[in-house]
Amino acid sequence: MYSESSTLKVFTANANVELAEKVCEELGVELGDGRVTKFSDGEIAVDIFETVRGADTYIIQPTSNPVNDNLMELLILIDAFKRASAGRINAVIPYYGYARQDRKTKARDPITSKLVADIITKAGADRVICMDLHASQLQGYFNIPVDHMKATPILAKHIKKNYNLENAVVVSPDIGGVRRARNFGAILDLPIAIIEKRRPKANVSEVMNVIGDIEGKDAIIVDDIIDTAGSITKAAAALKDLGAKEVYACCTHPVLSGPAMERIENSVIKKLIVTDSIKLAEEKKIEKIEIVSVAPLLAEAITRIHGNKSVSTLFD
């Protein structure tokens, strides 16, 4: 049974070892002694080389690409710790895969994000710590506590420290992101603009109109996820065409799949600021991209949860 005096242990699988190591450095603990490999037929194998009995255990594993492998690694680790009598099992999922499949948009659609939440709960997780879910209501898909961290303040503070904001405006890439842009603008004390667009099909968007004053200003587009980068690069081009001076972009989750890197390289975006919620492959670490770590935020959340203290102030 977990108690406040229980040992804190942090483990990771293969999705983002570097982030887990940074979190452990912030916490002042050693990364748990475990290994996740594959058998010759592709099945996932887990080895835990230290006791976790009664421990407050944290598994840091974003379910990013390859999403199914990373999800299975997380589930199998949860099961291993449950069977090893861990005191409490906390799934730290900086990027929650399948989050965009959160509702039925046409007949016979699955709601895969709810299915994944059910599987994680059934596997034996006692709590989930996640970051910038694509839709906040996904918290309700779990029947266990969910702590929903926000990377917006981290990104905003980085921009405030490193960029000239004398004549800048924060831009939401769509109507749905207005609240995020407003919060971002409030931290930076900047006005906001909104791009109105329609999306005829998945991963395809068309800019319709820009609401707000962007002419002659440096525009900072803020989003939660950049996947194929079609939306963000079209938005940047539209802003430039309408008179923006320079265009910057930032996001929490750099999925950057398919043609994303080529699009970003060839775009008018001057700099793209992202977090390390997803491990960025070496070939994607181009000059246009800056990476800001969310390790201090995750470490603070883990510290407070372990000590049964409030984490509500970290949500904003």
mmCIF file of C-alpha atoms in Angstrom:
data_model
loop_
_atom_site.group_PDB
_atom_site.id
_atom_site.type_symbol
_atom_site.label_atom_id
_atom_site.label_comp_id
_atom_site.label_asym_id
_atom_site.label_seq_id
_atom_site.Cartn_x
_atom_site.Cartn_y
_atom_site.Cartn_z
ATOM 1 C CA MET A 1 0.000 0.000 0.000
ATOM 2 C CA TYR A 2 1.308 3.445 -0.936
ATOM 3 C CA SER A 3 2.110 5.972 1.772
ATOM 4 C CA GLU A 4 3.869 9.348 1.724
ATOM 5 C CA SER A 5 7.001 7.642 3.056
ATOM 6 C CA SER A 6 7.063 5.200 0.140
ATOM 7 C CA THR A 7 10.161 5.214 -2.040
ATOM 8 C CA LEU A 8 9.863 7.245 -5.253
ATOM 9 C CA LYS A 9 11.025 5.358 -8.328
ATOM 10 C CA VAL A 10 11.069 6.535 -11.938
ATOM 11 C CA PHE A 11 11.265 4.183 -14.911
ATOM 12 C CA THR A 12 11.046 4.610 -18.657
ATOM 13 C CA ALA A 13 10.633 2.498 -21.757
ATOM 14 C CA ASN A 14 12.078 3.493 -25.137
ATOM 15 C CA ALA A 15 9.918 6.399 -26.336
ATOM 16 C CA ASN A 16 11.870 9.259 -24.715
ATOM 17 C CA VAL A 17 14.740 8.093 -22.520
ATOM 18 C CA GLU A 18 16.409 11.525 -22.661
ATOM 19 C CA LEU A 19 13.361 13.231 -21.118
ATOM 20 C CA ALA A 20 13.172 10.595 -18.363
ATOM 21 C CA GLU A 21 16.851 11.161 -17.564
ATOM 22 C CA LYS A 22 16.304 14.929 -17.359
ATOM 23 C CA VAL A 23 13.320 14.434 -15.032
ATOM 24 C CA CYS A 24 15.413 12.173 -12.775
ATOM 25 C CA GLU A 25 18.178 14.788 -12.733
ATOM 26 C CA GLU A 26 15.655 17.412 -11.631
ATOM 27 C CA LEU A 27 14.331 15.049 -8.940
ATOM 28 C CA GLY A 28 17.765 13.993 -7.758
ATOM 29 C CA VAL A 29 17.027 10.284 -8.181
ATOM 30 C CA GLU A 30 18.496 7.539 -10.328
ATOM 31 C CA LEU A 31 16.504 6.289 -13.295
ATOM 32 C CA GLY A 32 15.022 2.893 -12.438
ATOM 33 C CA ASP A 33 16.986 -0.182 -13.454
ATOM 34 C CA GLY A 34 14.835 -1.730 -16.155
ATOM 35 C CA ARG A 35 15.012 -2.731 -19.778
ATOM 36 C CA VAL A 36 12.411 -2.939 -22.538
ATOM 37 C CA THR A 37 13.457 -4.963 -25.580
ATOM 38 C CA LYS A 38 11.860 -7.238 -28.186
ATOM 39 C CA PHE A 39 11.917 -10.954 -28.765
ATOM 40 C CA SER A 40 12.928 -12.127 -32.236
ATOM 41 C CA ASP A 41 9.272 -12.327 -33.296
ATOM 42 C CA GLY A 42 8.629 -8.680 -32.344
ATOM 43 C CA GLU A 43 6.910 -9.261 -28.994
ATOM 44 C CA ILE A 44 7.903 -6.789 -26.280
ATOM 45 C CA ALA A 45 10.049 -8.067 -23.405
ATOM 46 C CA VAL A 46 10.380 -6.277 -20.049
ATOM 47 C CA ASP A 47 13.039 -6.847 -17.377
ATOM 48 C CA ILE A 48 12.962 -5.010 -14.028
ATOM 49 C CA PHE A 49 16.208 -5.441 -12.096
ATOM 50 C CA GLU A 50 15.212 -3.871 -8.770
ATOM 51 C CA THR A 51 12.389 -4.230 -6.291
ATOM 52 C CA VAL A 52 9.393 -1.919 -6.585
ATOM 53 C CA ARG A 53 7.331 -3.469 -3.775
ATOM 54 C CA GLY A 54 5.386 -0.700 -2.058
ATOM 55 C CA ALA A 55 7.121 2.004 -4.108
ATOM 56 C CA ASP A 56 5.489 5.085 -5.606
ATOM 57 C CA THR A 57 6.365 4.243 -9.212
ATOM 58 C CA TYR A 58 6.361 6.611 -12.207
ATOM 59 C CA ILE A 59 6.638 5.424 -15.824
ATOM 60 C CA ILE A 60 7.626 8.178 -18.280
ATOM 61 C CA GLN A 61 6.476 7.120 -21.736
ATOM 62 C CA PRO A 62 4.911 9.339 -24.413
ATOM 63 C CA THR A 63 2.844 7.271 -26.840
ATOM 64 C CA SER A 64 4.328 8.924 -29.913
ATOM 65 C CA ASN A 65 5.472 7.313 -33.158
ATOM 66 C CA PRO A 66 5.642 4.321 -33.316
ATOM 67 C CA VAL A 67 2.473 4.817 -31.283
ATOM 68 C CA ASN A 68 1.393 1.179 -31.008
ATOM 69 C CA ASP A 69 4.824 -0.061 -29.907
ATOM 70 C CA ASN A 70 5.158 2.730 -27.354
ATOM 71 C CA LEU A 71 1.647 2.165 -26.047
ATOM 72 C CA MET A 72 2.284 -1.559 -25.643
ATOM 73 C CA GLU A 73 5.562 -0.877 -23.828
ATOM 74 C CA LEU A 74 3.675 1.355 -21.390
ATOM 75 C CA LEU A 75 0.926 -1.220 -20.821
ATOM 76 C CA ILE A 76 3.357 -4.070 -20.267
ATOM 77 C CA LEU A 77 5.424 -2.011 -17.807
ATOM 78 C CA ILE A 78 2.258 -1.113 -15.884
ATOM 79 C CA ASP A 79 1.324 -4.785 -15.728
ATOM 80 C CA ALA A 80 4.841 -5.749 -14.596
ATOM 81 C CA PHE A 81 4.784 -3.225 -11.747
ATOM 82 C CA LYS A 82 1.279 -4.236 -10.697
ATOM 83 C CA ARG A 83 2.343 -7.887 -10.484
ATOM 84 C CA ALA A 84 5.495 -6.824 -8.592
ATOM 85 C CA SER A 85 3.313 -5.166 -5.896
ATOM 86 C CA ALA A 86 4.233 -1.540 -6.582
ATOM 87 C CA GLY A 87 2.498 0.748 -4.105
ATOM 88 C CA ARG A 88 1.120 3.153 -6.710
ATOM 89 C CA ILE A 89 1.619 3.156 -10.472
ATOM 90 C CA ASN A 90 1.674 6.559 -12.173
ATOM 91 C CA ALA A 91 1.690 6.700 -15.975
ATOM 92 C CA VAL A 92 3.473 9.886 -17.073
ATOM 93 C CA ILE A 93 2.389 10.385 -20.693
ATOM 94 C CA PRO A 94 3.776 13.719 -21.962
ATOM 95 C CA TYR A 95 2.214 13.064 -25.381
ATOM 96 C CA TYR A 96 -1.017 11.060 -25.464
ATOM 97 C CA GLY A 97 -1.335 9.215 -28.770
ATOM 98 C CA TYR A 98 -4.791 8.773 -30.335
ATOM 99 C CA ALA A 99 -5.912 11.994 -28.592
ATOM 100 C CA ARG A 100 -7.308 13.375 -31.856
ATOM 101 C CA GLN A 101 -9.723 10.449 -32.207
ATOM 102 C CA ASP A 102 -11.840 11.803 -29.354
ATOM 103 C CA ARG A 103 -15.327 11.827 -30.922
ATOM 104 C CA LYS A 104 -17.391 10.488 -33.803
ATOM 105 C CA THR A 105 -17.122 12.802 -36.795
ATOM 106 C CA LYS A 106 -18.891 10.448 -39.206
ATOM 107 C CA ALA A 107 -20.916 7.251 -39.061
ATOM 108 C CA ARG A 108 -19.212 4.180 -37.555
ATOM 109 C CA ASP A 109 -16.151 6.101 -36.289
ATOM 110 C CA PRO A 110 -14.393 4.637 -33.241
ATOM 111 C CA ILE A 111 -13.555 6.836 -30.258
ATOM 112 C CA THR A 112 -10.044 5.489 -29.916
ATOM 113 C CA SER A 113 -8.833 7.933 -27.267
ATOM 114 C CA LYS A 114 -11.491 6.548 -24.887
ATOM 115 C CA LEU A 115 -10.482 2.982 -25.762
ATOM 116 C CA VAL A 116 -6.832 3.757 -24.968
ATOM 117 C CA ALA A 117 -7.826 5.371 -21.657
ATOM 118 C CA ASP A 118 -9.779 2.237 -20.725
ATOM 119 C CA ILE A 119 -6.841 -0.023 -21.614
ATOM 120 C CA ILE A 120 -4.366 2.025 -19.547
ATOM 121 C CA THR A 121 -6.727 1.936 -16.577
ATOM 122 C CA LYS A 122 -7.412 -1.778 -16.956
ATOM 123 C CA ALA A 123 -3.673 -2.512 -17.173
ATOM 124 C CA GLY A 124 -3.347 -1.206 -13.610
ATOM 125 C CA ALA A 125 -2.403 2.486 -13.685
ATOM 126 C CA ASP A 126 -3.521 4.363 -10.556
ATOM 127 C CA ARG A 127 -2.947 7.854 -11.955
ATOM 128 C CA VAL A 128 -2.123 9.543 -15.262
ATOM 129 C CA ILE A 129 0.011 12.655 -15.695
ATOM 130 C CA CYS A 130 -0.266 14.128 -19.178
ATOM 131 C CA MET A 131 0.458 17.352 -20.991
ATOM 132 C CA ASP A 132 -1.569 19.541 -23.351
ATOM 133 C CA LEU A 133 -4.191 17.010 -24.365
ATOM 134 C CA HIS A 134 -5.658 17.805 -27.760
ATOM 135 C CA ALA A 135 -9.021 18.194 -26.027
ATOM 136 C CA SER A 136 -9.234 18.840 -22.273
ATOM 137 C CA GLN A 137 -12.329 16.666 -21.940
ATOM 138 C CA LEU A 138 -10.145 13.599 -22.526
ATOM 139 C CA GLN A 139 -9.470 13.759 -18.784
ATOM 140 C CA GLY A 140 -13.021 12.493 -18.315
ATOM 141 C CA TYR A 141 -12.284 9.380 -20.370
ATOM 142 C CA PHE A 142 -10.295 8.019 -17.420
ATOM 143 C CA ASN A 143 -11.859 6.616 -14.260
ATOM 144 C CA ILE A 144 -8.660 7.359 -12.333
ATOM 145 C CA PRO A 145 -7.086 10.728 -11.377
ATOM 146 C CA VAL A 146 -5.592 12.704 -14.273
ATOM 147 C CA ASP A 147 -3.208 15.618 -13.786
ATOM 148 C CA HIS A 148 -3.227 17.704 -16.955
ATOM 149 C CA MET A 149 -0.075 19.814 -17.227
ATOM 150 C CA LYS A 150 0.233 22.818 -19.552
ATOM 151 C CA ALA A 151 3.421 23.677 -21.440
ATOM 152 C CA THR A 152 2.148 27.108 -22.529
ATOM 153 C CA PRO A 153 3.883 29.009 -19.690
ATOM 154 C CA ILE A 154 7.203 27.256 -20.425
ATOM 155 C CA LEU A 155 7.066 28.179 -24.118
ATOM 156 C CA ALA A 156 5.890 31.722 -23.392
ATOM 157 C CA LYS A 157 8.645 32.368 -20.835
ATOM 158 C CA HIS A 158 11.268 31.062 -23.277
ATOM 159 C CA ILE A 159 10.022 33.432 -25.985
ATOM 160 C CA LYS A 160 9.830 36.353 -23.554
ATOM 161 C CA LYS A 161 13.445 35.768 -22.517
ATOM 162 C CA ASN A 162 14.915 35.230 -25.986
ATOM 163 C CA TYR A 163 12.883 37.315 -28.449
ATOM 164 C CA ASN A 164 11.997 40.959 -28.998
ATOM 165 C CA LEU A 165 8.261 41.350 -28.392
ATOM 166 C CA GLU A 166 7.928 45.125 -28.811
ATOM 167 C CA ASN A 167 5.729 44.787 -31.891
ATOM 168 C CA ALA A 168 4.324 41.248 -31.748
ATOM 169 C CA VAL A 169 0.967 39.485 -31.801
ATOM 170 C CA VAL A 170 -0.007 35.962 -30.734
ATOM 171 C CA VAL A 171 -1.969 34.044 -33.370
ATOM 172 C CA SER A 172 -4.335 31.132 -32.900
ATOM 173 C CA PRO A 173 -4.208 28.840 -35.969
ATOM 174 C CA ASP A 174 -7.948 28.098 -35.641
ATOM 175 C CA ILE A 175 -11.056 29.003 -33.663
ATOM 176 C CA GLY A 176 -10.577 26.033 -31.328
ATOM 177 C CA GLY A 177 -7.190 27.321 -30.149
ATOM 178 C CA VAL A 178 -8.366 30.773 -29.059
ATOM 179 C CA ARG A 179 -8.213 29.997 -25.345
ATOM 180 C CA ARG A 180 -4.634 28.710 -25.675
ATOM 181 C CA ALA A 181 -3.626 31.828 -27.622
ATOM 182 C CA ARG A 182 -5.348 34.086 -25.108
ATOM 183 C CA ASN A 183 -3.470 32.472 -22.209
ATOM 184 C CA PHE A 184 -0.216 32.707 -24.164
ATOM 185 C CA GLY A 185 -0.878 36.361 -24.952
ATOM 186 C CA ALA A 186 -1.698 37.111 -21.324
ATOM 187 C CA ILE A 187 1.686 35.790 -20.173
ATOM 188 C CA LEU A 188 3.477 37.877 -22.810
ATOM 189 C CA ASP A 189 1.127 40.872 -22.476
ATOM 190 C CA LEU A 190 0.393 40.731 -26.211
ATOM 191 C CA PRO A 191 -2.814 41.011 -28.282
ATOM 192 C CA ILE A 192 -4.102 38.015 -30.216
ATOM 193 C CA ALA A 193 -5.312 37.319 -33.745
ATOM 194 C CA ILE A 194 -7.255 34.323 -35.021
ATOM 195 C CA ILE A 195 -7.009 32.392 -38.263
ATOM 196 C CA GLU A 196 -10.378 31.195 -39.484
ATOM 197 C CA LYS A 197 -10.090 28.054 -41.593
ATOM 198 C CA ARG A 198 -11.922 24.948 -42.651
ATOM 199 C CA ARG A 199 -10.547 21.425 -42.824
ATOM 200 C CA PRO A 200 -12.036 19.493 -45.789
ATOM 201 C CA LYS A 201 -10.304 16.264 -44.684
ATOM 202 C CA ALA A 202 -7.735 15.002 -42.168
ATOM 203 C CA ASN A 203 -4.306 16.716 -42.352
ATOM 204 C CA VAL A 204 -5.626 19.199 -44.935
ATOM 205 C CA SER A 205 -6.649 22.757 -44.060
ATOM 206 C CA GLU A 206 -7.507 25.913 -45.941
ATOM 207 C CA VAL A 207 -7.035 29.405 -44.515
ATOM 208 C CA MET A 208 -10.212 31.457 -44.865
ATOM 209 C CA ASN A 209 -9.646 34.720 -42.999
ATOM 210 C CA VAL A 210 -7.518 36.392 -40.328
ATOM 211 C CA ILE A 211 -9.291 38.157 -37.483
ATOM 212 C CA GLY A 212 -7.145 40.797 -35.800
ATOM 213 C CA ASP A 213 -4.356 43.247 -36.581
ATOM 214 C CA ILE A 214 -1.178 41.551 -37.813
ATOM 215 C CA GLU A 215 0.102 44.033 -40.420
ATOM 216 C CA GLY A 216 3.698 45.082 -39.763
ATOM 217 C CA LYS A 217 3.898 42.904 -36.654
ATOM 218 C CA ASP A 218 5.870 39.819 -35.695
ATOM 219 C CA ALA A 219 3.329 36.982 -35.497
ATOM 220 C CA ILE A 220 3.723 34.082 -33.059
ATOM 221 C CA ILE A 221 1.495 31.128 -33.955
ATOM 222 C CA VAL A 222 0.804 28.882 -30.949
ATOM 223 C CA ASP A 223 -0.609 25.352 -31.240
ATOM 224 C CA ASP A 224 -0.653 22.117 -29.259
ATOM 225 C CA ILE A 225 0.418 19.693 -32.019
ATOM 226 C CA ILE A 226 2.259 20.063 -35.312
ATOM 227 C CA ASP A 227 1.875 16.859 -37.313
ATOM 228 C CA THR A 228 2.367 17.109 -41.093
ATOM 229 C CA ALA A 229 2.898 20.896 -40.747
ATOM 230 C CA GLY A 230 0.442 21.666 -43.551
ATOM 231 C CA SER A 231 -1.785 23.850 -41.368
ATOM 232 C CA ILE A 232 1.010 25.758 -39.657
ATOM 233 C CA THR A 233 2.948 26.525 -42.850
ATOM 234 C CA LYS A 234 -0.197 27.646 -44.707
ATOM 235 C CA ALA A 235 -1.115 29.824 -41.748
ATOM 236 C CA ALA A 236 2.370 31.342 -41.722
ATOM 237 C CA ALA A 237 2.197 32.056 -45.461
ATOM 238 C CA ALA A 238 -1.227 33.694 -45.071
ATOM 239 C CA LEU A 239 0.030 35.899 -42.252
ATOM 240 C CA LYS A 240 3.026 36.959 -44.321
ATOM 241 C CA ASP A 241 0.808 37.704 -47.335
ATOM 242 C CA LEU A 242 -1.416 39.869 -45.148
ATOM 243 C CA GLY A 243 1.484 41.989 -43.955
ATOM 244 C CA ALA A 244 3.080 40.243 -40.964
ATOM 245 C CA LYS A 245 6.740 41.218 -40.577
ATOM 246 C CA GLU A 246 8.179 37.903 -39.306
ATOM 247 C CA VAL A 247 6.366 34.682 -38.439
ATOM 248 C CA TYR A 248 7.342 32.432 -35.546
ATOM 249 C CA ALA A 249 5.573 29.282 -34.377
ATOM 250 C CA CYS A 250 5.546 27.165 -31.259
ATOM 251 C CA CYS A 251 3.876 23.965 -30.134
ATOM 252 C CA THR A 252 4.006 21.479 -27.285
ATOM 253 C CA HIS A 253 4.078 18.267 -29.320
ATOM 254 C CA PRO A 254 6.361 18.123 -32.415
ATOM 255 C CA VAL A 255 4.890 15.040 -34.096
ATOM 256 C CA LEU A 256 6.408 16.198 -37.422
ATOM 257 C CA SER A 257 5.366 13.250 -39.564
ATOM 258 C CA GLY A 258 5.403 12.708 -43.336
ATOM 259 C CA PRO A 259 6.350 15.873 -45.263
ATOM 260 C CA ALA A 260 6.554 18.049 -42.127
ATOM 261 C CA MET A 261 10.290 18.724 -42.158
ATOM 262 C CA GLU A 262 10.397 19.669 -45.838
ATOM 263 C CA ARG A 263 7.404 21.959 -45.365
ATOM 264 C CA ILE A 264 8.962 23.689 -42.355
ATOM 265 C CA GLU A 265 12.316 24.087 -44.095
ATOM 266 C CA ASN A 266 10.641 25.687 -47.132
ATOM 267 C CA SER A 267 8.181 27.803 -45.139
ATOM 268 C CA VAL A 268 8.301 31.460 -44.133
ATOM 269 C CA ILE A 269 8.483 30.436 -40.467
ATOM 270 C CA LYS A 270 11.618 32.023 -39.031
ATOM 271 C CA LYS A 271 11.805 29.841 -35.918
ATOM 272 C CA LEU A 272 9.760 26.926 -34.557
ATOM 273 C CA ILE A 273 9.914 26.468 -30.770
ATOM 274 C CA VAL A 274 8.844 23.036 -29.480
ATOM 275 C CA THR A 275 9.115 21.009 -26.282
ATOM 276 C CA ASP A 276 10.745 17.634 -25.710
ATOM 277 C CA SER A 277 7.437 15.904 -24.894
ATOM 278 C CA ILE A 278 8.261 13.830 -27.994
ATOM 279 C CA LYS A 279 11.812 12.754 -28.750
ATOM 280 C CA LEU A 280 13.003 14.592 -31.842
ATOM 281 C CA ALA A 281 15.161 12.485 -34.153
ATOM 282 C CA GLU A 282 18.614 13.911 -34.863
ATOM 283 C CA GLU A 283 17.773 14.563 -38.523
ATOM 284 C CA LYS A 284 14.838 16.725 -37.391
ATOM 285 C CA LYS A 285 16.968 18.982 -35.206
ATOM 286 C CA ILE A 286 17.342 21.620 -37.893
ATOM 287 C CA GLU A 287 18.421 25.220 -37.404
ATOM 288 C CA LYS A 288 14.841 26.489 -37.546
ATOM 289 C CA ILE A 289 13.793 24.389 -34.539
ATOM 290 C CA GLU A 290 14.450 25.228 -30.876
ATOM 291 C CA ILE A 291 13.689 22.699 -28.144
ATOM 292 C CA VAL A 292 12.542 23.693 -24.650
ATOM 293 C CA SER A 293 12.463 20.982 -21.972
ATOM 294 C CA VAL A 294 9.358 20.166 -19.937
ATOM 295 C CA ALA A 295 11.433 18.086 -17.485
ATOM 296 C CA PRO A 296 11.305 20.692 -14.676
ATOM 297 C CA LEU A 297 7.498 20.848 -14.888
ATOM 298 C CA LEU A 298 7.118 17.054 -14.856
ATOM 299 C CA ALA A 299 9.604 16.741 -12.003
ATOM 300 C CA GLU A 300 7.701 19.320 -9.950
ATOM 301 C CA ALA A 301 4.428 17.492 -10.617
ATOM 302 C CA ILE A 302 5.960 14.176 -9.548
ATOM 303 C CA THR A 303 7.393 15.756 -6.386
ATOM 304 C CA ARG A 304 4.019 17.178 -5.382
ATOM 305 C CA ILE A 305 2.063 14.032 -6.196
ATOM 306 C CA HIS A 306 4.548 11.881 -4.302
ATOM 307 C CA GLY A 307 4.211 14.156 -1.290
ATOM 308 C CA ASN A 308 0.392 14.260 -1.528
ATOM 309 C CA LYS A 309 0.544 18.007 -2.133
ATOM 310 C CA SER A 310 -1.560 20.170 -4.438
ATOM 311 C CA VAL A 311 -0.628 20.272 -8.124
ATOM 312 C CA SER A 312 -3.393 22.678 -9.175
ATOM 313 C CA THR A 313 -1.038 25.644 -9.478
ATOM 314 C CA LEU A 314 0.913 23.736 -12.141
ATOM 315 C CA PHE A 315 -2.115 23.449 -14.423
ATOM 316 C CA ASP A 316 -1.833 27.057 -15.622
#
